Coordinates of N, CA and C in Angstrom, one line a residue:
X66 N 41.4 -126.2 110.0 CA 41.1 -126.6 108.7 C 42.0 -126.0 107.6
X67 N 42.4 -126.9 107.0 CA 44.2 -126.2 105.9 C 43.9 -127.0 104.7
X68 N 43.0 -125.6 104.0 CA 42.8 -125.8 102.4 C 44.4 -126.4 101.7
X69 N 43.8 -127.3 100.6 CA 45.3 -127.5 100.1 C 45.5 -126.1 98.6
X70 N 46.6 -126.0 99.1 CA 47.0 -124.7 97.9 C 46.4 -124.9 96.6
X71 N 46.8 -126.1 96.2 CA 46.6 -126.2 94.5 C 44.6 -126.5 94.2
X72 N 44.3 -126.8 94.3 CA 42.7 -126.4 94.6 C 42.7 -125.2 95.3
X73 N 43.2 -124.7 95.7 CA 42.4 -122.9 95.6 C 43.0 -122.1 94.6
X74 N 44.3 -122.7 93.6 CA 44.8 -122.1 92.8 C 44.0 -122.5 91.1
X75 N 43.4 -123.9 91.4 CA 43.0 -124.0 90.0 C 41.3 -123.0 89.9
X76 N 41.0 -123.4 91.1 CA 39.3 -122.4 91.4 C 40.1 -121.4 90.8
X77 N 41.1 -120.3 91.1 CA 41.2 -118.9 90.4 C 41.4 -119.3 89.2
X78 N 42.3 -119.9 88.4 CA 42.6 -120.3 87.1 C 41.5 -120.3 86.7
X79 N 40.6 -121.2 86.6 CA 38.9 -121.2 86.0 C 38.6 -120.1 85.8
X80 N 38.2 -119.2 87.5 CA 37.6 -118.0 87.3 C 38.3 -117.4 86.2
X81 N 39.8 -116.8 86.4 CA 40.5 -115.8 85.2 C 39.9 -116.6 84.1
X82 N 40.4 -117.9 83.6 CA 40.1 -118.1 82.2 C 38.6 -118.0 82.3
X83 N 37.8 -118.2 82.6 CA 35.8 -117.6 82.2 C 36.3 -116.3 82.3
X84 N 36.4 -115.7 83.0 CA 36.3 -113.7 83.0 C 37.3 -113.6 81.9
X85 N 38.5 -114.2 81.4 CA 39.0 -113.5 80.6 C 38.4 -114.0 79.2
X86 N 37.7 -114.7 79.2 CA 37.0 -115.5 77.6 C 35.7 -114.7 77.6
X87 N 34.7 -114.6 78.4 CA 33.8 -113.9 78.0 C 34.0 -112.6 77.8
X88 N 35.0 -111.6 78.8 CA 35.7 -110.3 78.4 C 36.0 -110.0 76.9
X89 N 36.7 -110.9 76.7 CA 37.3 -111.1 75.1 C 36.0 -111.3 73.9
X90 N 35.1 -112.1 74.9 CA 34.0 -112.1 73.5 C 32.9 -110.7 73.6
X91 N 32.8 -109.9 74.7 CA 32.3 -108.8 74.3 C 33.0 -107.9 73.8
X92 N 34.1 -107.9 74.3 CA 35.1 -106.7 73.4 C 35.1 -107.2 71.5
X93 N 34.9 -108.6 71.6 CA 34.6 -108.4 70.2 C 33.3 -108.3 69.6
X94 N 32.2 -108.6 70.3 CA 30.6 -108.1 69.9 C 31.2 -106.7 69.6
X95 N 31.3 -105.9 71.0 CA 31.7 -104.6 70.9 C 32.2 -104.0 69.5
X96 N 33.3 -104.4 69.2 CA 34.6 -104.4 68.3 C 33.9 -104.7 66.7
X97 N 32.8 -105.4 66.9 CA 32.2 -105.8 65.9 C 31.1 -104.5 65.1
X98 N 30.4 -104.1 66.0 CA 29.2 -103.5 66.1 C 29.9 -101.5 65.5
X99 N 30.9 -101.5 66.5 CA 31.4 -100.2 66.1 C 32.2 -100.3 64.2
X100 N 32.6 -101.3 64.3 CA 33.6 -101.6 62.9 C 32.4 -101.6 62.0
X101 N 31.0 -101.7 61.6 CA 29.9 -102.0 61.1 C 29.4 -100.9 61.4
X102 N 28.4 -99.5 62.5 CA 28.1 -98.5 62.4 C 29.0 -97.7 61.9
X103 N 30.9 -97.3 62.1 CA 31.9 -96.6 61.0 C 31.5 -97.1 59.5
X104 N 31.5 -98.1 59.2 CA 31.3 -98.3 57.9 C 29.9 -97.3 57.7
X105 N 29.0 -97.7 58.0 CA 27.6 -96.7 57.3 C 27.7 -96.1 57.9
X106 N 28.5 -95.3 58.4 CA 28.7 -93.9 58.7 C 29.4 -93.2 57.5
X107 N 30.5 -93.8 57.3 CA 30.9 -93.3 56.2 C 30.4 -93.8 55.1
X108 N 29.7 -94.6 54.9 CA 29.0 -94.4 53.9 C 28.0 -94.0 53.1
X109 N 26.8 -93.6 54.2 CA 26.1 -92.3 54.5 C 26.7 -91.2 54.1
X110 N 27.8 -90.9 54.9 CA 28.5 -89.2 54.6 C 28.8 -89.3 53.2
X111 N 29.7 -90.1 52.7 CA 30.4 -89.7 51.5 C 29.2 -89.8 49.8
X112 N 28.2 -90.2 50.0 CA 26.8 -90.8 49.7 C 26.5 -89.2 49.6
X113 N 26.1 -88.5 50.7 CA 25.8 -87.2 50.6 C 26.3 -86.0 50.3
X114 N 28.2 -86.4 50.2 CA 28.7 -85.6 49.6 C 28.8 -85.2 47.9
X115 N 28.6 -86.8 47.8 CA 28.6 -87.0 46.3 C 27.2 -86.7 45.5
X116 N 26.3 -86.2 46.4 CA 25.0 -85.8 45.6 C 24.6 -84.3 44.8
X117 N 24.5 -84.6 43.9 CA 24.2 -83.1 43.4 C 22.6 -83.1 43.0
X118 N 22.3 -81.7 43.0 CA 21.3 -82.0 42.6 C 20.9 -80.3 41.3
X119 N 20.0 -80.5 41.0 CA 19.6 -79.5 39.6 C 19.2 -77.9 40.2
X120 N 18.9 -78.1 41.9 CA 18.7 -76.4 42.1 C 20.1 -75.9 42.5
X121 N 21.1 -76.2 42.1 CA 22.1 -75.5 42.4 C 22.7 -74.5 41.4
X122 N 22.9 -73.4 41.9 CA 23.4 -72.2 41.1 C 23.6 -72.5 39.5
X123 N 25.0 -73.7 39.5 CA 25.8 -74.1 38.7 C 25.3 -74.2 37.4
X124 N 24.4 -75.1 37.7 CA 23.2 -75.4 36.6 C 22.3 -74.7 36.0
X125 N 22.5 -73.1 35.4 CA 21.3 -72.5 35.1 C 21.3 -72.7 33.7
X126 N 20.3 -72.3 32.9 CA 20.5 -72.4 31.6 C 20.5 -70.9 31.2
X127 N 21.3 -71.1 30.4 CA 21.5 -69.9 29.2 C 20.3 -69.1 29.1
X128 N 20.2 -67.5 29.0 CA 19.4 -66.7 28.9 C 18.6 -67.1 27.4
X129 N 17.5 -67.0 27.5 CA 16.9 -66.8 26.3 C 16.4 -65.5 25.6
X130 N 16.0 -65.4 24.5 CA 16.2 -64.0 23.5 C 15.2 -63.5 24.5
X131 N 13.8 -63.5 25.1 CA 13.1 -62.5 25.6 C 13.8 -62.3 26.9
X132 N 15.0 -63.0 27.8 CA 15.6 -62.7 29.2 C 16.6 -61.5 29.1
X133 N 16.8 -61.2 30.1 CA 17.7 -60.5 30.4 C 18.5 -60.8 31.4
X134 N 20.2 -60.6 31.4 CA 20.8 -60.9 32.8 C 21.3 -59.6 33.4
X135 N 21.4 -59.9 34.9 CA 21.6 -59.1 35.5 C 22.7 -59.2 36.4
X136 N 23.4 -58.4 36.8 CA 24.5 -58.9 37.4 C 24.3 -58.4 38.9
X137 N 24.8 -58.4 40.3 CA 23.7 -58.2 41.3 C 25.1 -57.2 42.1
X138 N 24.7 -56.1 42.2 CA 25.5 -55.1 42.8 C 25.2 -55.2 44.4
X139 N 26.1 -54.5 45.3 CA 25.7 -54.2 46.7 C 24.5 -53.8 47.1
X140 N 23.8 -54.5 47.6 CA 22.6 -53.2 48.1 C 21.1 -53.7 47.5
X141 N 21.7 -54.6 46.2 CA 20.1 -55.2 45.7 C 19.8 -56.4 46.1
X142 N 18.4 -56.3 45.8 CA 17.0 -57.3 46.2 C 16.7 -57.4 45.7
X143 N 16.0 -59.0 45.3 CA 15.2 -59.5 44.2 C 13.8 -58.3 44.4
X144 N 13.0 -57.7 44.9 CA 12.7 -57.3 45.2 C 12.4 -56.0 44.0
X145 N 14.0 -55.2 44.3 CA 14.3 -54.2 43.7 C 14.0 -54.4 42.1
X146 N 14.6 -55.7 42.2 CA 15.1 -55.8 40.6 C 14.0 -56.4 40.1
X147 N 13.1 -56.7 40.7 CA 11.8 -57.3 39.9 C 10.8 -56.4 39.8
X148 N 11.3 -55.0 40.7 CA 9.9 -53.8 40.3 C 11.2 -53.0 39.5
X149 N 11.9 -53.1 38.9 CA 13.1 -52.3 37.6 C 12.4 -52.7 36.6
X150 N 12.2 -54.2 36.5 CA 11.9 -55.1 35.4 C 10.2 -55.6 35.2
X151 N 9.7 -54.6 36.1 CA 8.2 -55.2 35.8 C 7.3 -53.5 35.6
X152 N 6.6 -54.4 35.1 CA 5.2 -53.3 34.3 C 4.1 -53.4 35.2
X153 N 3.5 -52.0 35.5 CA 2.6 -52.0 36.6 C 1.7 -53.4 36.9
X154 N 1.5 -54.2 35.3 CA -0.1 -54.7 35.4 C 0.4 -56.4 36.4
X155 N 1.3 -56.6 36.7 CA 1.5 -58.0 36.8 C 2.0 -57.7 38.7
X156 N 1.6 -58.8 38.9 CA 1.9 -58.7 41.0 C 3.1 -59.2 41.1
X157 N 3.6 -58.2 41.9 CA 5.4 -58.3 42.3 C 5.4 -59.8 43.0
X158 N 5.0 -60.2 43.6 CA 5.1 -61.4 44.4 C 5.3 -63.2 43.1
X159 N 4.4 -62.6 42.7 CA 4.7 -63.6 41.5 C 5.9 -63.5 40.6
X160 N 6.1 -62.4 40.2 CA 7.4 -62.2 39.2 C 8.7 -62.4 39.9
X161 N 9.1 -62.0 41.4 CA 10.0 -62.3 41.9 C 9.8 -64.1 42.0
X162 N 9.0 -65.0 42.7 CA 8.4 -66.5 42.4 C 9.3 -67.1 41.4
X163 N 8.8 -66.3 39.8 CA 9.1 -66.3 38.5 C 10.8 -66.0 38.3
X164 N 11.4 -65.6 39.2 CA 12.6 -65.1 39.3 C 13.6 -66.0 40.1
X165 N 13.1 -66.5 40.7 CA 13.5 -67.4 41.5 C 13.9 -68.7 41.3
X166 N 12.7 -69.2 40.7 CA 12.4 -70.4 40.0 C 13.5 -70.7 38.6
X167 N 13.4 -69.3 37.9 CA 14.0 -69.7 36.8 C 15.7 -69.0 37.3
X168 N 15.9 -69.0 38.1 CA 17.7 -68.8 38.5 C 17.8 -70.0 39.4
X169 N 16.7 -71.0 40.0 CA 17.1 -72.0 40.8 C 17.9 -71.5 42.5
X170 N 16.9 -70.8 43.0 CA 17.1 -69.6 44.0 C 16.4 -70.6 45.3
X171 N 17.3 -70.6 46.1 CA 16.6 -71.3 47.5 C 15.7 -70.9 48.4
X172 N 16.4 -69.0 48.6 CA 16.4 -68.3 49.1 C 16.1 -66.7 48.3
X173 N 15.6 -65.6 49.0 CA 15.6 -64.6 48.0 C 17.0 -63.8 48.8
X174 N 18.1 -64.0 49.1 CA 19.2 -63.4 49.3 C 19.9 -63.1 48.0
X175 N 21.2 -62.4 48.2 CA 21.6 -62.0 46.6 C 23.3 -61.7 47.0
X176 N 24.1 -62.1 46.1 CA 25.4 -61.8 46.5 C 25.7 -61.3 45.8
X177 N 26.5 -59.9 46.0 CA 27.3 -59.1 45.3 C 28.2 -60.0 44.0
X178 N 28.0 -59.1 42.8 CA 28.5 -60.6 41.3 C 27.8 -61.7 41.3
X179 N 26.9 -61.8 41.8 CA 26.3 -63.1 40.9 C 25.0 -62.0 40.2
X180 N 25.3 -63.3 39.5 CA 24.5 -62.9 37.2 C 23.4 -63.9 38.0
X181 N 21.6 -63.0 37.7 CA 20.6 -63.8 37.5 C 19.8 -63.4 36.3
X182 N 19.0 -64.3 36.1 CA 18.4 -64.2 34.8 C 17.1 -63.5 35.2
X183 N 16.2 -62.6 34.1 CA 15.3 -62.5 34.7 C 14.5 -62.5 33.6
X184 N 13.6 -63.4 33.8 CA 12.2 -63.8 32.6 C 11.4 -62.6 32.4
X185 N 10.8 -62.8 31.4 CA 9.7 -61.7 30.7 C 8.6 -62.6 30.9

């Protein structure tokens, strides 16, 4: 039994052209889907870079006549500097709170040179 050549050659032609047309259309789903999550990817990121917001350092306001600033040497703690600046009758936990809030403080860490303000 002697298949003729050219029918077993168009059978492969078919196959290649289906396998290479559907190939091509998921590489472009594919190709599609990635080109679309990069986009809001970066658009997301640069979205979050561009955000500011009002607790950041930058933004404090100007001391007022009852404040005092302080400038933050090696070795101090809000801690320190809120029992310098406080009078027995009032509870340290709140006036550091008070200290915090009004320098826009995330954290009670302290870096050597930075100026905080400290309310009365």
């Amino acid at each position: 039994m002697m298949m003729n050549p050219a029918f077993y050659k168009s059978i492969h032609k078919e196959d290649a052209v289906k396998s290479f047309k559907s190939r091509s259309n998921i590489v472009t789903r594919h190709a599609f889907k990635l080109v679309v999550s990069a986009a809001v990817f970066v658009l997301l990121f640069t979205s979050f870079l561009m955000m500011r917001t009002n607790a950041s350092s930058d933004h404090i306001e100007a001391a007022a006549l009852n404040e005092e600033t302080v400038v933050v040497t090696a070795g101090d703690t809000l801690w320190g500097i809120a029992d310098r600046y406080l009078d027995g009758s009032k509870d340290i936990r709140q006036y550091i709170y008070k200290i915090k809030e009004r320098n826009h403080l995330s954290t009670v860490e302290l870096r050597p040179g930075q100026i905080i303000i400290i309310p009365q």
